[in-house]
Coordinates of C-alpha atoms in Angstrom, one line a residue:
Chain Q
X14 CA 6.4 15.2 7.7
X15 CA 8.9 13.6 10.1
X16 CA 8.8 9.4 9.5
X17 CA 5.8 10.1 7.2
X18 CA 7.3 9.7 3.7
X19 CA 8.4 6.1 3.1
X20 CA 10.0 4.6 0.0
X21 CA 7.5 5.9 -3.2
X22 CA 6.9 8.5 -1.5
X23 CA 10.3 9.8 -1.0
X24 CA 11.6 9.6 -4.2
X25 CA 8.6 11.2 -5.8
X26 CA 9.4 14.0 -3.2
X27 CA 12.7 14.1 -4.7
X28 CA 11.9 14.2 -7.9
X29 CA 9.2 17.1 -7.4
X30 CA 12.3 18.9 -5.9
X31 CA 14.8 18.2 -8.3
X32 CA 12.3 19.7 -11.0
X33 CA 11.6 22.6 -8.8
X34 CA 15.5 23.4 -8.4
X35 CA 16.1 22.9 -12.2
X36 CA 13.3 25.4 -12.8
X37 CA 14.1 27.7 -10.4
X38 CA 18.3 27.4 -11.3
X39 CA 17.1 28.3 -15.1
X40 CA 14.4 31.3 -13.8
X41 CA 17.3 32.6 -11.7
X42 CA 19.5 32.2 -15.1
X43 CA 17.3 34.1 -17.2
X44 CA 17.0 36.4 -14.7
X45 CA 20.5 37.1 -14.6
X46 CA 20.6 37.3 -18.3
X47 CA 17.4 39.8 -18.5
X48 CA 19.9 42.0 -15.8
X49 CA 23.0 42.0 -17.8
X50 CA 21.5 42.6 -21.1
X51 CA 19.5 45.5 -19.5
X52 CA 22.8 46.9 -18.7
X53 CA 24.3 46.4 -21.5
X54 CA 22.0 48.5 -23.4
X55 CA 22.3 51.0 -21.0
X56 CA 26.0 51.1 -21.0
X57 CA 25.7 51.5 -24.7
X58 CA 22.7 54.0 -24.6
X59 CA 24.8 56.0 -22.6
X60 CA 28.4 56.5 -24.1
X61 CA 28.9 59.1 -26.8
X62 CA 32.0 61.1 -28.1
X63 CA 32.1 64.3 -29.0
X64 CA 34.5 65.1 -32.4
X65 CA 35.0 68.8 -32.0
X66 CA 35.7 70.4 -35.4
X67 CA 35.7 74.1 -35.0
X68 CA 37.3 76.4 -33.4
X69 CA 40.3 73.6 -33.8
X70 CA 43.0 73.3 -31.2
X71 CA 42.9 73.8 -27.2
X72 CA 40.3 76.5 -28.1
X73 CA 37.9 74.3 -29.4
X74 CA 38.0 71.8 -27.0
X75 CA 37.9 74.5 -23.6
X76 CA 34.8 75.9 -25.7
X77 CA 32.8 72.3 -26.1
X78 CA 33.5 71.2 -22.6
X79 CA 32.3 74.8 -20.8
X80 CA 29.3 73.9 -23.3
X81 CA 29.1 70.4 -22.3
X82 CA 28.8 71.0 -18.5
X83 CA 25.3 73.0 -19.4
X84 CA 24.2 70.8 -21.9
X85 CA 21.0 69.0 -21.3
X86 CA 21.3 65.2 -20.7
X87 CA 25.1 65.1 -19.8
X88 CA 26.5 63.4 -16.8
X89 CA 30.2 63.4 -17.7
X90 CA 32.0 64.7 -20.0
X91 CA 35.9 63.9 -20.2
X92 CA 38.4 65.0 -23.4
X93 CA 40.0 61.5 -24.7
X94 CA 43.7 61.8 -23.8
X95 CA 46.3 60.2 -25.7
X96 CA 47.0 56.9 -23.5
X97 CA 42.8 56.0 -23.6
X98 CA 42.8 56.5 -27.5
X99 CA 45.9 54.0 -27.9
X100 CA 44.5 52.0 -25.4
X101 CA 41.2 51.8 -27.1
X102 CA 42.4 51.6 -30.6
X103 CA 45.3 48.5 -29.0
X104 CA 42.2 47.0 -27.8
X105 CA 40.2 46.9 -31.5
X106 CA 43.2 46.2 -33.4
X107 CA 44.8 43.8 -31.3
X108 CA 48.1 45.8 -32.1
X109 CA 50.2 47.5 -29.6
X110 CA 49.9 50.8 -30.3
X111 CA 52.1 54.0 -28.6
X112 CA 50.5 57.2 -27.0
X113 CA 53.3 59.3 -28.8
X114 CA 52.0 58.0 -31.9
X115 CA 49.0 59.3 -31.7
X116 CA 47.8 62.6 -33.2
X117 CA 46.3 65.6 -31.5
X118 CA 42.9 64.4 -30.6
X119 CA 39.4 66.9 -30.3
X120 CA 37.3 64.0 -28.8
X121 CA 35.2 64.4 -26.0
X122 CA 34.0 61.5 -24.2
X123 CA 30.3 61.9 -22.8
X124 CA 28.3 59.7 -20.0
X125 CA 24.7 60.5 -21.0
X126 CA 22.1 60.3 -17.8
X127 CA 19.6 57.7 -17.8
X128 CA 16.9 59.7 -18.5
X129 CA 18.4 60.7 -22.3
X130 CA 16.1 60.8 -25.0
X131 CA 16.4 59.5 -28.3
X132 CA 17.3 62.7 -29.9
X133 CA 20.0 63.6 -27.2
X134 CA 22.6 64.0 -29.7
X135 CA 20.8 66.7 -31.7
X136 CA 19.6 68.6 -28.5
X137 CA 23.7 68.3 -27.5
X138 CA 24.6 69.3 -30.8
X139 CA 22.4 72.3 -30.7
X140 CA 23.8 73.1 -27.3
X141 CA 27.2 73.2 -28.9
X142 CA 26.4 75.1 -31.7
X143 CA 24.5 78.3 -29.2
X144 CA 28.2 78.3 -27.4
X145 CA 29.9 78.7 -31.1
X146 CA 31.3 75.0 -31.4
X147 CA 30.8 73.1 -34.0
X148 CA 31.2 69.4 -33.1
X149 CA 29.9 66.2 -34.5
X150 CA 28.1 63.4 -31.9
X151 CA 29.0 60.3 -32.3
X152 CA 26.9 57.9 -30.7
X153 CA 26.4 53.8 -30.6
X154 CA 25.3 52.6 -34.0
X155 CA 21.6 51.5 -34.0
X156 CA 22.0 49.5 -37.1
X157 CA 25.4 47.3 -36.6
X158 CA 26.4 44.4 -34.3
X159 CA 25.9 45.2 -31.0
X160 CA 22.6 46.9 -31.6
X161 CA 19.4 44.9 -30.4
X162 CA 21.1 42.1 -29.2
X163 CA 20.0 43.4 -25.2
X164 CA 16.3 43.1 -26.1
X165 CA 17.0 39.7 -28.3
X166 CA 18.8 38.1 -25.0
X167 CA 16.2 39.3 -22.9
X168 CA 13.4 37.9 -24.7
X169 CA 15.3 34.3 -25.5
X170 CA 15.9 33.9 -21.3
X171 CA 12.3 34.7 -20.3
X172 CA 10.8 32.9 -22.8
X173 CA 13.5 29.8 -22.4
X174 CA 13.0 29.9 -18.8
X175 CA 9.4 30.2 -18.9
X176 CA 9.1 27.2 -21.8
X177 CA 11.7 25.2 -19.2
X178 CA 9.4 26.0 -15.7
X179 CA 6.3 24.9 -18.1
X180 CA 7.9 21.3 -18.9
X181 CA 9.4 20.5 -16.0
X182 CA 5.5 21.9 -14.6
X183 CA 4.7 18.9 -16.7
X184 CA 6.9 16.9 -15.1
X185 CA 6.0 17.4 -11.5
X186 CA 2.2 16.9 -12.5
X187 CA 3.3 13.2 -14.3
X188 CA 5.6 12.3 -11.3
X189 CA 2.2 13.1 -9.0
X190 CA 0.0 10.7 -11.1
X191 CA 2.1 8.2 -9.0
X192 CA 0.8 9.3 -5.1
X193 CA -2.3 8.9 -7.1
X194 CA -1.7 5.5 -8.0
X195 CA -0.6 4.6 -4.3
X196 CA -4.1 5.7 -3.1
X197 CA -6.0 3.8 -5.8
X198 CA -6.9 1.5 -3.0
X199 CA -8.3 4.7 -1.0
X200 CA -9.9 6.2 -3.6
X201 CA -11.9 2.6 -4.7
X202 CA -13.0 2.4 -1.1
X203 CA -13.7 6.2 -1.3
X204 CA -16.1 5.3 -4.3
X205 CA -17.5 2.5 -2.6
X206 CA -18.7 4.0 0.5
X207 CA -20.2 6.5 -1.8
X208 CA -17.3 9.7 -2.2
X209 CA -18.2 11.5 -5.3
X210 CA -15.3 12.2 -8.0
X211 CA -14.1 15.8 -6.5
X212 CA -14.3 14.2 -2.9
X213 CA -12.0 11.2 -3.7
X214 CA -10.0 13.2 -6.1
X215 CA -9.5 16.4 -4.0
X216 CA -8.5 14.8 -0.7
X217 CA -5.6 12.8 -3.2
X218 CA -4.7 15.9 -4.8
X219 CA -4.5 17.9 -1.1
X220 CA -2.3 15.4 -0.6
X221 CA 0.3 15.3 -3.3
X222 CA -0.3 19.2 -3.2
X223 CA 1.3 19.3 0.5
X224 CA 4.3 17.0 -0.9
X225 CA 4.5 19.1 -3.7
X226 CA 4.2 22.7 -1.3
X227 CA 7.2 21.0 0.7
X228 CA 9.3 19.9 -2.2
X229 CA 9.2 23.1 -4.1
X230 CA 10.3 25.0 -1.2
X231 CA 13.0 22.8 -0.5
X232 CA 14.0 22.5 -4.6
X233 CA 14.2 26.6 -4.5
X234 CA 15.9 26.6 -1.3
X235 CA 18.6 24.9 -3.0
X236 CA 18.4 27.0 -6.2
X237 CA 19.1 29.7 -4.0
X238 CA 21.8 28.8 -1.9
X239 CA 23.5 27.6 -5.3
X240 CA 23.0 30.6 -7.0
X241 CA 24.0 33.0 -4.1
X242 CA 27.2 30.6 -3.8
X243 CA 27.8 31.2 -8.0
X244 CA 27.8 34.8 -7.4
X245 CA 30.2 35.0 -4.8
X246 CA 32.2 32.9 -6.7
X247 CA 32.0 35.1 -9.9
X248 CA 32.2 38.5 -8.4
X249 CA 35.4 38.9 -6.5
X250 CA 35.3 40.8 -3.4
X251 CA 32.0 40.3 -3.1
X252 CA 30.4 40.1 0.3
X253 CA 26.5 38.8 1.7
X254 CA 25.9 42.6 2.2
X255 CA 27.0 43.3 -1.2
X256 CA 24.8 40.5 -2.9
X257 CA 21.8 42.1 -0.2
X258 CA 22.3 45.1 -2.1
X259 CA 22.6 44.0 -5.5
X260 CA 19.2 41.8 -5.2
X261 CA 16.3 43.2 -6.2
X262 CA 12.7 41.8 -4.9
X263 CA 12.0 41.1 -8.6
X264 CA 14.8 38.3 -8.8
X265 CA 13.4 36.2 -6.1
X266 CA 9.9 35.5 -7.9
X267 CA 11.1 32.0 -8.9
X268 CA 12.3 31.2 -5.5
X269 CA 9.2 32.6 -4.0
X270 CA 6.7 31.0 -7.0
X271 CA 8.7 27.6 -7.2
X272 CA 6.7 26.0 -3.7
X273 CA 3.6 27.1 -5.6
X274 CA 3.7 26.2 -8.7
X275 CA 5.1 23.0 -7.2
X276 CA 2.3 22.5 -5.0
X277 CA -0.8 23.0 -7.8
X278 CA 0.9 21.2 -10.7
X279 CA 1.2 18.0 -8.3
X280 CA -2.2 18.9 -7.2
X281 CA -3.6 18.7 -10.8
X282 CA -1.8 15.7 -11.6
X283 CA -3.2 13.6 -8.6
X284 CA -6.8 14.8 -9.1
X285 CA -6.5 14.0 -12.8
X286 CA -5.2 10.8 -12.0
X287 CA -7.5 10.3 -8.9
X288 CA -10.5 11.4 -10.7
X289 CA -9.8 8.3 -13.6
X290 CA -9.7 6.0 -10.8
X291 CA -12.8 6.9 -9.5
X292 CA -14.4 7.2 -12.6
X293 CA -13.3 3.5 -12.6
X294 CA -14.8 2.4 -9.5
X295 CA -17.6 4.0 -9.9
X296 CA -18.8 3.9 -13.4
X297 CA -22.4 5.5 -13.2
X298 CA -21.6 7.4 -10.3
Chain Z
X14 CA -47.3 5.8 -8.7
X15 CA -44.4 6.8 -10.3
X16 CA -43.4 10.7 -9.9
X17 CA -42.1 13.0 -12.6
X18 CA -38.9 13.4 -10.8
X19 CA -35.9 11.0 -10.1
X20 CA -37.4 10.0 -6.5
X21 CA -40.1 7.1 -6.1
X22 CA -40.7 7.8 -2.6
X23 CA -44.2 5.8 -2.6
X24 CA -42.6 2.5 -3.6
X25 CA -39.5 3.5 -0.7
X26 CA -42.4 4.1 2.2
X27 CA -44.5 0.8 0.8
X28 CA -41.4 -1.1 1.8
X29 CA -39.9 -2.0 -1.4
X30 CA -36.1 -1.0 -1.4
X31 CA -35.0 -2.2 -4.7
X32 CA -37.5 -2.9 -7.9
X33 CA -35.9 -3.9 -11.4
X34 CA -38.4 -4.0 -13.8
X35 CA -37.4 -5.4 -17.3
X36 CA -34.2 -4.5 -16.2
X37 CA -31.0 -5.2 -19.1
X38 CA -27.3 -4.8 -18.7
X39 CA -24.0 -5.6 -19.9
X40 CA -20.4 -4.9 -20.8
X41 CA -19.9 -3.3 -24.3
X42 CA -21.5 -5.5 -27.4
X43 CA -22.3 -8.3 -25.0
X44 CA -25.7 -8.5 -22.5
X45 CA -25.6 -10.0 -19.6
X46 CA -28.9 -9.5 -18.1
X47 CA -31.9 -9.7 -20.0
X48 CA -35.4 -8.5 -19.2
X49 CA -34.9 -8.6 -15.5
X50 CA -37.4 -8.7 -12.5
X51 CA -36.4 -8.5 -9.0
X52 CA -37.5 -6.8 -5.5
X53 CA -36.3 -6.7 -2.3
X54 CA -38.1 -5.5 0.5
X55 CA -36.9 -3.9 3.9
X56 CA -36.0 -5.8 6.7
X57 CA -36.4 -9.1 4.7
X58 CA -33.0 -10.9 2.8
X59 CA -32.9 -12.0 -1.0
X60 CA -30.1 -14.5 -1.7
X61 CA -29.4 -15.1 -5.4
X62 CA -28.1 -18.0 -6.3
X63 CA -27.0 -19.7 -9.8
X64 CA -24.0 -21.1 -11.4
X65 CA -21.0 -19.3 -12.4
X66 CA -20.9 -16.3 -14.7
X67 CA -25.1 -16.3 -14.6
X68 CA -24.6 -12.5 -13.9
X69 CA -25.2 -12.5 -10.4
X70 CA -22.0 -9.4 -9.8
X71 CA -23.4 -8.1 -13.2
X72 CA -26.5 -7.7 -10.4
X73 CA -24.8 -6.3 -8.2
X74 CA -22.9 -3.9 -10.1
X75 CA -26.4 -2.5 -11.2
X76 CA -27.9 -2.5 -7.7
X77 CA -24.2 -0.9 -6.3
X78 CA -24.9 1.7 -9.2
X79 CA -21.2 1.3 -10.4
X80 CA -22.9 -0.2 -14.2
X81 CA -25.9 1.3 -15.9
X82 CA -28.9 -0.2 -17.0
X83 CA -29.5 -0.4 -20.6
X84 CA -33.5 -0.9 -21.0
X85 CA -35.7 -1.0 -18.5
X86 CA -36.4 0.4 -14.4
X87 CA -34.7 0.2 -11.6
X88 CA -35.8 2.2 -8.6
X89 CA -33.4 2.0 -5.8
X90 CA -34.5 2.9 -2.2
X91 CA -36.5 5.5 -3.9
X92 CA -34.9 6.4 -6.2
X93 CA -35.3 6.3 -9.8
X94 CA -32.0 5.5 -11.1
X95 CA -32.4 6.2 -14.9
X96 CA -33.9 9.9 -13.8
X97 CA -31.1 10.7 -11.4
X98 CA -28.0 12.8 -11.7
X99 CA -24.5 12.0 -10.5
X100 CA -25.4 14.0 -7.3
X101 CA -28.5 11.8 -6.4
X102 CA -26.6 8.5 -7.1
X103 CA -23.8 9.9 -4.6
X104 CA -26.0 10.3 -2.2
X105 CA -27.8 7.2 -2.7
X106 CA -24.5 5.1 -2.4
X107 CA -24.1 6.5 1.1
X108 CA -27.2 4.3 1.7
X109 CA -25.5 1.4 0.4
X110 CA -23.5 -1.1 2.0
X111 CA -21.3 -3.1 -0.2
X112 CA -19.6 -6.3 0.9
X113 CA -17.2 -7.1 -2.1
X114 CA -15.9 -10.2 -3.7
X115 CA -12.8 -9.3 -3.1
X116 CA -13.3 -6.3 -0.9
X117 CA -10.7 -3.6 -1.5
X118 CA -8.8 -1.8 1.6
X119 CA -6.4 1.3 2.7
X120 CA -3.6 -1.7 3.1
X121 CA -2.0 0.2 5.2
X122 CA -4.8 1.1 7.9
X123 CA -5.7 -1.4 11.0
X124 CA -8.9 -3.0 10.4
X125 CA -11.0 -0.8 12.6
X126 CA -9.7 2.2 10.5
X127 CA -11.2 1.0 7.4
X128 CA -14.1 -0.2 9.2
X129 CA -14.7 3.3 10.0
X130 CA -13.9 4.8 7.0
X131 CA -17.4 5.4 5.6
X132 CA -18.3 7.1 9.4
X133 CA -14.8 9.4 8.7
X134 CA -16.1 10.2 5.0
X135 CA -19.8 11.0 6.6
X136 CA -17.9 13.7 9.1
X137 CA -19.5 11.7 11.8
X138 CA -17.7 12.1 15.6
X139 CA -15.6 9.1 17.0
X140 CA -17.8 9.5 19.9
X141 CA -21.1 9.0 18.4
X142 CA -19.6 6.1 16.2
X143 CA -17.4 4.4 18.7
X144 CA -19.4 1.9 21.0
X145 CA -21.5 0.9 18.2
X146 CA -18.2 0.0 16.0
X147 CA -16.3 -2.1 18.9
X148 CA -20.4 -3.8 18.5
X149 CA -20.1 -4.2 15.1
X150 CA -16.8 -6.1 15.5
X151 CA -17.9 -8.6 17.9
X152 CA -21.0 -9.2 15.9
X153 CA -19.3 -9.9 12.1
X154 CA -16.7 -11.8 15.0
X155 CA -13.7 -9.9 14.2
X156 CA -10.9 -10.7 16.5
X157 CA -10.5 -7.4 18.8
X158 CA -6.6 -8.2 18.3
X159 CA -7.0 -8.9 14.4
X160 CA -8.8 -5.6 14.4
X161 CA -6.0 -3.6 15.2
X162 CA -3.8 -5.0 12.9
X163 CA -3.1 -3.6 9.3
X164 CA -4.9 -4.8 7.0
X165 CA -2.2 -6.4 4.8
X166 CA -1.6 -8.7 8.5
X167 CA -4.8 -10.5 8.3
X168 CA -6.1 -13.0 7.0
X169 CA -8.6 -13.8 3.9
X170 CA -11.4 -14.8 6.4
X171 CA -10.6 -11.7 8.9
X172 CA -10.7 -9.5 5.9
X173 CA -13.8 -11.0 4.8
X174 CA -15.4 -10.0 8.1
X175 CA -13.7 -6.5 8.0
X176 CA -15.4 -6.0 4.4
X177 CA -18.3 -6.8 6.1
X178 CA -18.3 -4.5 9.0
X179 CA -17.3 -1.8 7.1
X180 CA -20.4 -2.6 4.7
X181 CA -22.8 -2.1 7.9
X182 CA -20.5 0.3 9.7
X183 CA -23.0 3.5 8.4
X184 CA -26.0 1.5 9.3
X185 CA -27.3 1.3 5.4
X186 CA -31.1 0.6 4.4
X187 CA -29.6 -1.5 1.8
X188 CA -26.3 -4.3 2.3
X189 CA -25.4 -6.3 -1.2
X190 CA -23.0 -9.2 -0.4
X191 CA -21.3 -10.3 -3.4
X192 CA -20.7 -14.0 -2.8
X193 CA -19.4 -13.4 0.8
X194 CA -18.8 -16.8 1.4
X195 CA -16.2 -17.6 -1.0
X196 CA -13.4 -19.6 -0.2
X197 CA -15.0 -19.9 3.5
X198 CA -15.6 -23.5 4.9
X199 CA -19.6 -24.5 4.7
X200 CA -19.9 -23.8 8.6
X201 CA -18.0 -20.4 8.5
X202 CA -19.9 -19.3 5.5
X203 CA -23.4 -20.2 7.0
X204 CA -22.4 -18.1 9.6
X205 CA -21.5 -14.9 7.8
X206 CA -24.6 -15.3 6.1
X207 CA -26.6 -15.5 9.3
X208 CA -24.8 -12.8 10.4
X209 CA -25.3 -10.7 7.5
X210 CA -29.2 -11.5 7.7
X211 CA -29.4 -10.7 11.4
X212 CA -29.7 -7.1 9.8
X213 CA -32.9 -7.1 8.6
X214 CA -34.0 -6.8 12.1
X215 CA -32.8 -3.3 12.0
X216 CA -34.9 -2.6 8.9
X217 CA -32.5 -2.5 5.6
X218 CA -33.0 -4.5 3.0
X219 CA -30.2 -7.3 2.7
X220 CA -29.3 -8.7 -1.0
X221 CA -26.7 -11.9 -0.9
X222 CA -25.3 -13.7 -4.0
X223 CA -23.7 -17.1 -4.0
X224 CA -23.5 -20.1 -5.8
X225 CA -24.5 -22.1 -2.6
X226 CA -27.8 -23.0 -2.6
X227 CA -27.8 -24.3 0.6
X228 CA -27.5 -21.0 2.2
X229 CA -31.1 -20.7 1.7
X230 CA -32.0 -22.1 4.9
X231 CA -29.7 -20.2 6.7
X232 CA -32.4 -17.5 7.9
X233 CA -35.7 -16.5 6.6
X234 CA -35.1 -15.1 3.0
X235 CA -36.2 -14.9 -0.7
X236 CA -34.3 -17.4 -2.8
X237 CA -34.0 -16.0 -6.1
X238 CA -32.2 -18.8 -8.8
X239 CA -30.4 -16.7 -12.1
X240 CA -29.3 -18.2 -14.9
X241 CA -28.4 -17.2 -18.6
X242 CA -29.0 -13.4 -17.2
X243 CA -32.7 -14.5 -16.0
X244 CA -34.4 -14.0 -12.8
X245 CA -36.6 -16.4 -10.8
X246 CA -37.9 -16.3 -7.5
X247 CA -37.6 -20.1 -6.2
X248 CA -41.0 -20.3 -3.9
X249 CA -40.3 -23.7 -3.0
X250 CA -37.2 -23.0 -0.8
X251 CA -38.1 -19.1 0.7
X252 CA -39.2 -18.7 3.9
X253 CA -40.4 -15.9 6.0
X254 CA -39.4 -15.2 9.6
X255 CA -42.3 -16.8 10.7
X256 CA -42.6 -19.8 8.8
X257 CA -38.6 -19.8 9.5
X258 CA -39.4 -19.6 13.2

């Protein structure tokens, strides 16, 4: 492409860039978005505390947690000391409040594995009960604030993002009408030496297809280096091989779609444009 | 005898490249051309000649194929234009060469590369092509230097000569000239006409429009006069090769 792209041309490149990076930026947003509500809900999905109520005292709670370790489901299980309950409750009510002050505790607090069901609690509490404890589980509320907001964030960013990539799609395939109108001349000689719609229009559209293959690769390229720069930025410590391993395949697909999607939305635009023109020279034919 | 199909082959091999019979055309509520007659044979030239806005590009948008006819026939080197499909008209147009008003050209591009444009579009090899173009430029007397140059360098008369080298670069059965002499001096514009019906020796059919009537004893050719959209062939001032000779 070296020397090729002159004035018009190089601008419109620009601009089929500039779209790409904006779509690509807000894919690699949403992405982000989809990744941190997923944990989210699997942070929450996973705590659970344990409120031993009988046998009461040290008893109780030596009971529960030799129950705990063979119960089904359970990948931690820790008793909530004094200093996290005041630090927990300091951190609700805004309050300072003292470890001393707090009473004798029987809560258990439980990591669930991943692969919990539904009806974890009930298959924990049953656990419990064959050990003789009686306990109550206490896990996230389904119904209050907090709850489906994961699975409403998700859905927002990849339909936002996809919405956004589809406009600025739009975009790229108006900014293309122009390489069209550049090679009106070309396409009226096209017509006159006898080039049938899809010949005049197709060899435009190859054209602005190759700009548009170029300026989408160049547009995600960008995206990319901004959003790996973001997230060095944002997570401290953070090193290339610690972003290598945080990646996942499924987060590049805007980067790697971006030179495509590019390439046949400026494609379409030319041809659509292209074919008019012919249709102009060339009336009957 | 007119086939069933879209091709009138008998009419092609009798020599008759274009035949407008009752032939009508124009531009949304307004006719142009009305009840229209016309032939032109191969390897003779028609000139049509008559005032401005008689119809004569209205004629050659129909015989270029880029306007349709509303009533009537036109067969076109065998072709049945009212029976054909876009296809057959595509192909037909390949057949064609068109020498513009104002011709239209890839600014950008020398000369010689819009010359052989049409030869590029027909996947033909520079070798095949290439003695026979340098030819064509010395015949239409193209300046080898001006031929080289971009197209936007040259001038009016230069690009008038390009048009037409590009018109004949394919070697067409049938060349339209729409008014190639315009805003050419007498003596230049006799000679692009001679030039242009030097190619009836080769066979195709050559069809020139202008409102010079004295072009019409610039070679041997049919003088057609047009005016209010009607055809006429002028006997009085046609001549054929021999009675030209």
């Amino acid at each position: 492409m070296k020397n090729a792209l002159a004035g018009v041309e190089r601008a419109l490149f620009w601009t089929l860039a500039f779209a790409a990076f904006a779509a690509v930026a807000v894919g690699l947003g949403a992405r982000a978005a989809d990744r941190l509500a997923s944990h989210y809900d699997a942070e929450r999905a996973s705590y659970a505390i344990v409120r031993v109520t009988y046998p009461e005292g040290p008893e109780g709670m030596e009971a529960a947690e030799a129950a705990l370790r063979a119960a089904p489901h359970v990948a931690e299980a820790a008793p909530m000391s004094a200093e996290r309950a005041a630090a927990l409750l300091a951190e609700w009510s805004g309050a300072a409040v003292r470890p001393e002050d707090m009473p004798a505790l029987s809560l258990i607090e439980l990591t669930l594995a991943a692969s919990a069901p539904r009806d974890v609690a009930t298959r924990i509490e049953r656990a419990l009960t064959r050990n003789g404890v009686s306990a109550e589980i206490i896990m996230a509320p389904q119904a209050s604030s907090g709850a489906g907001v994961g699975a409403r964030v998700r859905t927002a960013a990849l339909w936002g993002a996809g919405a956004f990539a589809l406009v600025m799609a739009l975009i790229v395939s108006l900014a293309a009408r122009g390489i069209a109108a550049r090679r009106r001349e070309w396409v009226i000689v096209m017509a006159d030496c006898g080039a049938t719609r899809s010949q005049a229009a197709g060899k435009v559209a190859d054209e602005a297809a190759l700009l548009g293959l170029g300026a989408g690769a160049v547009g995600a390229g960008l995206a990319g280096a901004v959003a790996i720069a973001i997230l060095l930025l944002a997570i401290p410590g953070a090193g290339l091989d610690a972003l290598r391993a945080m990646i996942l395949p499924i987060d590049l697909i805007p980067l790697a779609a971006a030179p495509f999607v590019t390439a046949i939305a400026a494609g379409a635009g030319a041809r659509a444009a292209a074919g008019q023109f012919h249709a102009q020279a060339a009336r009957l034919g | 005898m007119a086939r069933a199909n879209s091709f009138d082959t008998d009419l092609f091999d009798r020599g008759i490249a274009v035949r407008l019979d009752g032939l009508s055309a124009g531009y949304g509520a307004h006719t142009v051309l009305s009840g229209l007659d016309f032939e032109a044979r191969k390897g003779e030239v028609a000139l049509v000649t008559g005032p401005e806005a008689a119809g004569k590009s209205t004629l050659m948008h129909l015989l270029r194929l880029t306007l349709a006819p509303r009533a009537g026939r036109a067969v076109i080197l065998g072709l049945d234009i009212g029976r054909s499909n876009a296809g057959q008209r595509a192909k037909l147009k390949r057949r064609i060469g068109y020498v513009a008003e104002n011709p239209v050209f890839v600014e950008h591009l020398t000369a010689l590369e819009n010359i052989i444009l049409p030869l590029k579009m027909a996947r033909r090899r520079a070798r095949a092509y290439e003695r026979d173009v340098i030819e064509l430029v010395d015949f239409v007397g193209l300046d080898r230097g001006g031929a080289d140059l971009p197209v936007e360098n040259i001038s009016g008369a230069e690009r008038r000569r390009a048009a037409i080298a590009r018109a004949l670069a394919s070697k067409p059965d049938l060349i339209l000239a729409d008014d190639p002499t315009a805003g050419m001096s007498p003596e230049e514009g006799r000679r692009i006409v001679k030039r242009l019906a030097e190619m009836r020796r080769v066979g195709a059919a050559v069809v020139i429009t202008s409102q010079d009537e004295s072009l019409a004893d610039v070679a041997p050719m049919q003088h057609w006069r047009i005016a209010r959209g009607r055809l006429a062939i002028d006997h009085a001032s046609s001549a054929d090769a021999e009675a030209f000779e």
